[in-house]
Amino acid sequence: IVVLFALVGAPPIQTMEARTIATVAGGAMALAAYALWPTWERTQTPLALADLLDAYRAYFAAIVARADSAGPGSVAALRGAARLARTNAEASVDRLRTEPNRSAAELDLATRMLAASRRVARQAMVVEAALADRGARSPAIAGLDDFVRDVGATLRALAARLRREPVDLAALPDLREQQLALRAGGAGSGTEDAGTAWVVMECD
């Protein structure tokens, strides 16, 4: 800034003095405000992770429903929203990592949730790609709609728990039981093809 002002004739020494005073004053005001009203990242990270789970829930439901129409409810729009939510969650965890007074348990939980959610997103994208390749709805498999509904219910409950809302964890559906029923339905329905195989595999 001093060099730029010097190019138009401003005295460098006076500019340096003014900029130094302004920078110190601004920094002091920012630190004072942060000391009086701190926004600790450990209070924001659970909310960012909850938003991420909500975005993945909407994306997964739209994939299976083949919501190809344009608009905020389309697969493309929800995929973009999920990517944005993931970027925000990763940035929040990075800030949490450098924040003082955060516990190792908080950081470990947030990091493991990011890793688990990455696997969920990866498998959802595989399902989307396979559906696009088939150019039709997913194969008719007994139990698929129930499984999708229970995945959505579980992600919704986890997001609510992250927001410190009351959640009855004992009432959550058994996703493994649903997936086993899904596999049994696909194997016994006479629809044993590549489409059925990848749906069951990715749901696992």
Short mmCIF file of C-alpha atoms in Angstrom, two decimals:
data_model
loop_
_atom_site.label_atom_id
_atom_site.label_comp_id
_atom_site.label_asym_id
_atom_site.label_seq_id
_atom_site.Cartn_x
_atom_site.Cartn_y
_atom_site.Cartn_z
CA ILE A 1 0.00 0.00 0.00
CA VAL A 2 2.84 2.37 0.83
CA VAL A 3 4.41 1.75 -2.60
CA LEU A 4 1.11 2.32 -4.38
CA PHE A 5 0.55 5.61 -2.57
CA ALA A 6 4.14 6.64 -3.27
CA LEU A 7 3.47 6.21 -7.00
CA VAL A 8 0.91 9.02 -6.82
CA GLY A 9 3.15 11.29 -4.77
CA ALA A 10 2.18 10.50 -1.14
CA PRO A 11 5.13 10.75 1.30
CA PRO A 12 6.14 7.15 2.17
CA ILE A 13 7.04 7.88 5.81
CA GLN A 14 3.72 9.51 6.59
CA THR A 15 1.86 6.73 4.78
CA MET A 16 3.74 4.08 6.78
CA GLU A 17 2.92 5.84 10.05
CA ALA A 18 -0.76 6.15 9.17
CA ARG A 19 -1.00 2.54 8.00
CA THR A 20 0.77 1.26 11.11
CA ILE A 21 -1.55 3.15 13.44
CA ALA A 22 -4.62 2.03 11.50
CA THR A 23 -3.50 -1.61 11.42
CA VAL A 24 -2.69 -1.73 15.13
CA ALA A 25 -5.97 -0.02 16.03
CA GLY A 26 -8.01 -2.31 13.79
CA GLY A 27 -6.27 -5.42 15.11
CA ALA A 28 -6.80 -4.31 18.71
CA MET A 29 -10.50 -3.70 18.08
CA ALA A 30 -10.89 -7.13 16.44
CA LEU A 31 -9.13 -8.89 19.32
CA ALA A 32 -11.19 -6.98 21.88
CA ALA A 33 -14.41 -7.92 20.11
CA TYR A 34 -13.34 -11.57 19.92
CA ALA A 35 -12.44 -11.55 23.62
CA LEU A 36 -15.82 -10.09 24.57
CA TRP A 37 -17.96 -12.12 22.16
CA PRO A 38 -15.96 -15.18 21.11
CA THR A 39 -17.41 -17.50 18.48
CA TRP A 40 -15.72 -20.77 19.29
CA GLU A 41 -15.51 -23.13 16.36
CA ARG A 42 -16.36 -26.08 18.59
CA THR A 43 -19.90 -24.67 18.77
CA GLN A 44 -20.11 -24.30 14.98
CA THR A 45 -18.62 -27.63 13.84
CA PRO A 46 -21.57 -29.80 14.97
CA LEU A 47 -23.94 -27.50 13.05
CA ALA A 48 -21.79 -27.73 9.92
CA LEU A 49 -21.75 -31.51 10.18
CA ALA A 50 -25.52 -31.55 10.69
CA ASP A 51 -25.99 -29.48 7.54
CA LEU A 52 -23.74 -31.94 5.72
CA LEU A 53 -25.86 -34.92 6.77
CA ASP A 54 -29.05 -33.12 5.76
CA ALA A 55 -27.55 -32.37 2.35
CA TYR A 56 -26.52 -35.99 1.85
CA ARG A 57 -29.97 -37.18 2.89
CA ALA A 58 -31.68 -34.98 0.29
CA TYR A 59 -29.14 -35.97 -2.38
CA PHE A 60 -29.55 -39.71 -1.79
CA ALA A 61 -33.34 -39.51 -1.83
CA ALA A 62 -33.28 -37.54 -5.09
CA ILE A 63 -30.95 -40.08 -6.71
CA VAL A 64 -33.24 -43.01 -6.01
CA ALA A 65 -36.32 -41.00 -7.00
CA ARG A 66 -34.54 -39.98 -10.23
CA ALA A 67 -35.34 -36.29 -9.72
CA ASP A 68 -33.97 -35.20 -13.08
CA SER A 69 -36.04 -32.07 -13.52
CA ALA A 70 -34.33 -28.71 -13.25
CA GLY A 71 -34.73 -26.66 -10.13
CA PRO A 72 -33.70 -26.68 -6.48
CA GLY A 73 -34.94 -30.25 -6.01
CA SER A 74 -33.04 -31.77 -8.91
CA VAL A 75 -30.19 -34.22 -8.46
CA ALA A 76 -27.67 -31.75 -9.90
CA ALA A 77 -28.74 -28.96 -7.56
CA LEU A 78 -28.73 -31.22 -4.52
CA ARG A 79 -25.34 -32.63 -5.50
CA GLY A 80 -23.97 -29.09 -5.62
CA ALA A 81 -25.53 -28.30 -2.26
CA ALA A 82 -23.94 -31.42 -0.78
CA ARG A 83 -20.51 -30.42 -2.10
CA LEU A 84 -20.89 -26.95 -0.62
CA ALA A 85 -21.96 -28.42 2.72
CA ARG A 86 -18.94 -30.71 2.67
CA THR A 87 -16.58 -27.81 1.95
CA ASN A 88 -18.08 -25.87 4.85
CA ALA A 89 -17.80 -28.86 7.19
CA GLU A 90 -14.17 -29.52 6.23
CA ALA A 91 -13.30 -25.85 6.77
CA SER A 92 -14.99 -25.91 10.16
CA VAL A 93 -13.06 -29.00 11.23
CA ASP A 94 -9.82 -27.38 10.06
CA ARG A 95 -10.57 -24.32 12.18
CA LEU A 96 -11.45 -26.57 15.12
CA ARG A 97 -8.05 -28.26 14.76
CA THR A 98 -6.25 -24.95 15.38
CA GLU A 99 -8.59 -23.62 18.06
CA PRO A 100 -7.36 -23.40 21.65
CA ASN A 101 -9.24 -25.11 24.45
CA ARG A 102 -10.79 -27.72 22.18
CA SER A 103 -10.71 -31.30 23.39
CA ALA A 104 -9.02 -34.12 21.53
CA ALA A 105 -12.26 -36.11 21.72
CA GLU A 106 -14.19 -33.37 19.90
CA LEU A 107 -11.65 -33.21 17.10
CA ASP A 108 -11.46 -36.99 16.82
CA LEU A 109 -15.24 -37.32 16.59
CA ALA A 110 -15.51 -34.58 13.96
CA THR A 111 -12.69 -36.10 11.90
CA ARG A 112 -14.22 -39.57 12.02
CA MET A 113 -17.63 -38.20 11.04
CA LEU A 114 -16.08 -36.50 8.02
CA ALA A 115 -14.42 -39.74 6.99
CA ALA A 116 -17.64 -41.73 7.37
CA SER A 117 -19.69 -39.14 5.50
CA ARG A 118 -17.15 -39.22 2.66
CA ARG A 119 -17.84 -42.93 2.22
CA VAL A 120 -21.58 -42.26 2.16
CA ALA A 121 -21.16 -39.60 -0.51
CA ARG A 122 -18.86 -41.78 -2.61
CA GLN A 123 -21.30 -44.68 -2.70
CA ALA A 124 -24.21 -42.34 -3.46
CA MET A 125 -22.30 -40.97 -6.44
CA VAL A 126 -21.65 -44.51 -7.67
CA VAL A 127 -25.38 -45.23 -7.51
CA GLU A 128 -26.13 -42.01 -9.38
CA ALA A 129 -23.61 -42.83 -12.11
CA ALA A 130 -24.97 -46.33 -12.54
CA LEU A 131 -28.54 -45.06 -12.75
CA ALA A 132 -27.52 -42.50 -15.36
CA ASP A 133 -25.82 -45.26 -17.34
CA ARG A 134 -29.00 -47.36 -17.27
CA GLY A 135 -31.16 -44.37 -18.17
CA ALA A 136 -34.00 -45.58 -15.98
CA ARG A 137 -35.11 -46.06 -12.43
CA SER A 138 -33.18 -48.42 -10.22
CA PRO A 139 -34.20 -52.07 -10.57
CA ALA A 140 -37.36 -53.11 -8.76
CA ILE A 141 -36.03 -54.66 -5.57
CA ALA A 142 -38.20 -55.57 -2.65
CA GLY A 143 -37.36 -53.40 0.32
CA LEU A 144 -35.52 -50.64 -1.57
CA ASP A 145 -38.06 -47.95 -0.73
CA ASP A 146 -38.03 -48.96 2.93
CA PHE A 147 -34.23 -48.87 3.00
CA VAL A 148 -34.10 -45.40 1.44
CA ARG A 149 -36.70 -44.16 3.91
CA ASP A 150 -34.76 -45.56 6.88
CA VAL A 151 -31.46 -44.12 5.65
CA GLY A 152 -33.17 -40.74 5.49
CA ALA A 153 -34.62 -41.18 8.97
CA THR A 154 -31.21 -42.12 10.38
CA LEU A 155 -29.41 -39.17 8.78
CA ARG A 156 -32.17 -36.84 9.96
CA ALA A 157 -31.85 -38.14 13.52
CA LEU A 158 -28.06 -37.82 13.51
CA ALA A 159 -28.31 -34.25 12.25
CA ALA A 160 -30.84 -33.45 14.98
CA ARG A 161 -28.53 -34.94 17.61
CA LEU A 162 -25.68 -32.76 16.36
CA ARG A 163 -27.97 -29.75 16.80
CA ARG A 164 -28.59 -30.90 20.38
CA GLU A 165 -32.22 -31.71 19.70
CA PRO A 166 -33.80 -34.60 21.63
CA VAL A 167 -33.50 -37.86 19.70
CA ASP A 168 -34.54 -41.36 20.74
CA LEU A 169 -31.55 -43.31 19.48
CA ALA A 170 -33.14 -46.60 20.51
CA ALA A 171 -35.94 -45.95 18.01
CA LEU A 172 -33.59 -45.63 15.04
CA PRO A 173 -34.14 -48.22 12.31
CA ASP A 174 -31.72 -51.11 11.97
CA LEU A 175 -30.05 -50.32 8.66
CA ARG A 176 -28.11 -53.57 8.58
CA GLU A 177 -31.33 -55.53 8.94
CA GLN A 178 -32.87 -53.46 6.16
CA GLN A 179 -29.87 -54.02 3.91
CA LEU A 180 -30.00 -57.78 4.48
CA ALA A 181 -33.69 -57.72 3.59
CA LEU A 182 -32.81 -55.71 0.51
CA ARG A 183 -30.24 -58.29 -0.53
CA ALA A 184 -32.68 -61.13 0.07
CA GLY A 185 -35.35 -59.34 -1.94
CA GLY A 186 -33.03 -58.81 -4.87
CA ALA A 187 -31.82 -62.38 -4.83
CA GLY A 188 -35.27 -63.88 -4.70
CA SER A 189 -37.18 -61.61 -7.06
CA GLY A 190 -35.87 -62.99 -10.33
CA THR A 191 -34.20 -59.66 -11.13
CA GLU A 192 -30.62 -60.84 -10.72
CA ASP A 193 -28.83 -58.51 -13.12
CA ALA A 194 -25.97 -56.06 -12.92
CA GLY A 195 -28.31 -53.28 -11.81
CA THR A 196 -29.61 -55.28 -8.88
CA ALA A 197 -26.10 -56.31 -7.92
CA TRP A 198 -24.68 -52.79 -7.73
CA VAL A 199 -27.70 -51.41 -5.87
CA VAL A 200 -27.36 -54.03 -3.17
CA MET A 201 -23.57 -53.70 -3.07
CA GLU A 202 -23.55 -49.91 -2.74
CA CYS A 203 -26.32 -49.97 -0.14
CA ASP A 204 -24.13 -52.33 1.87
#
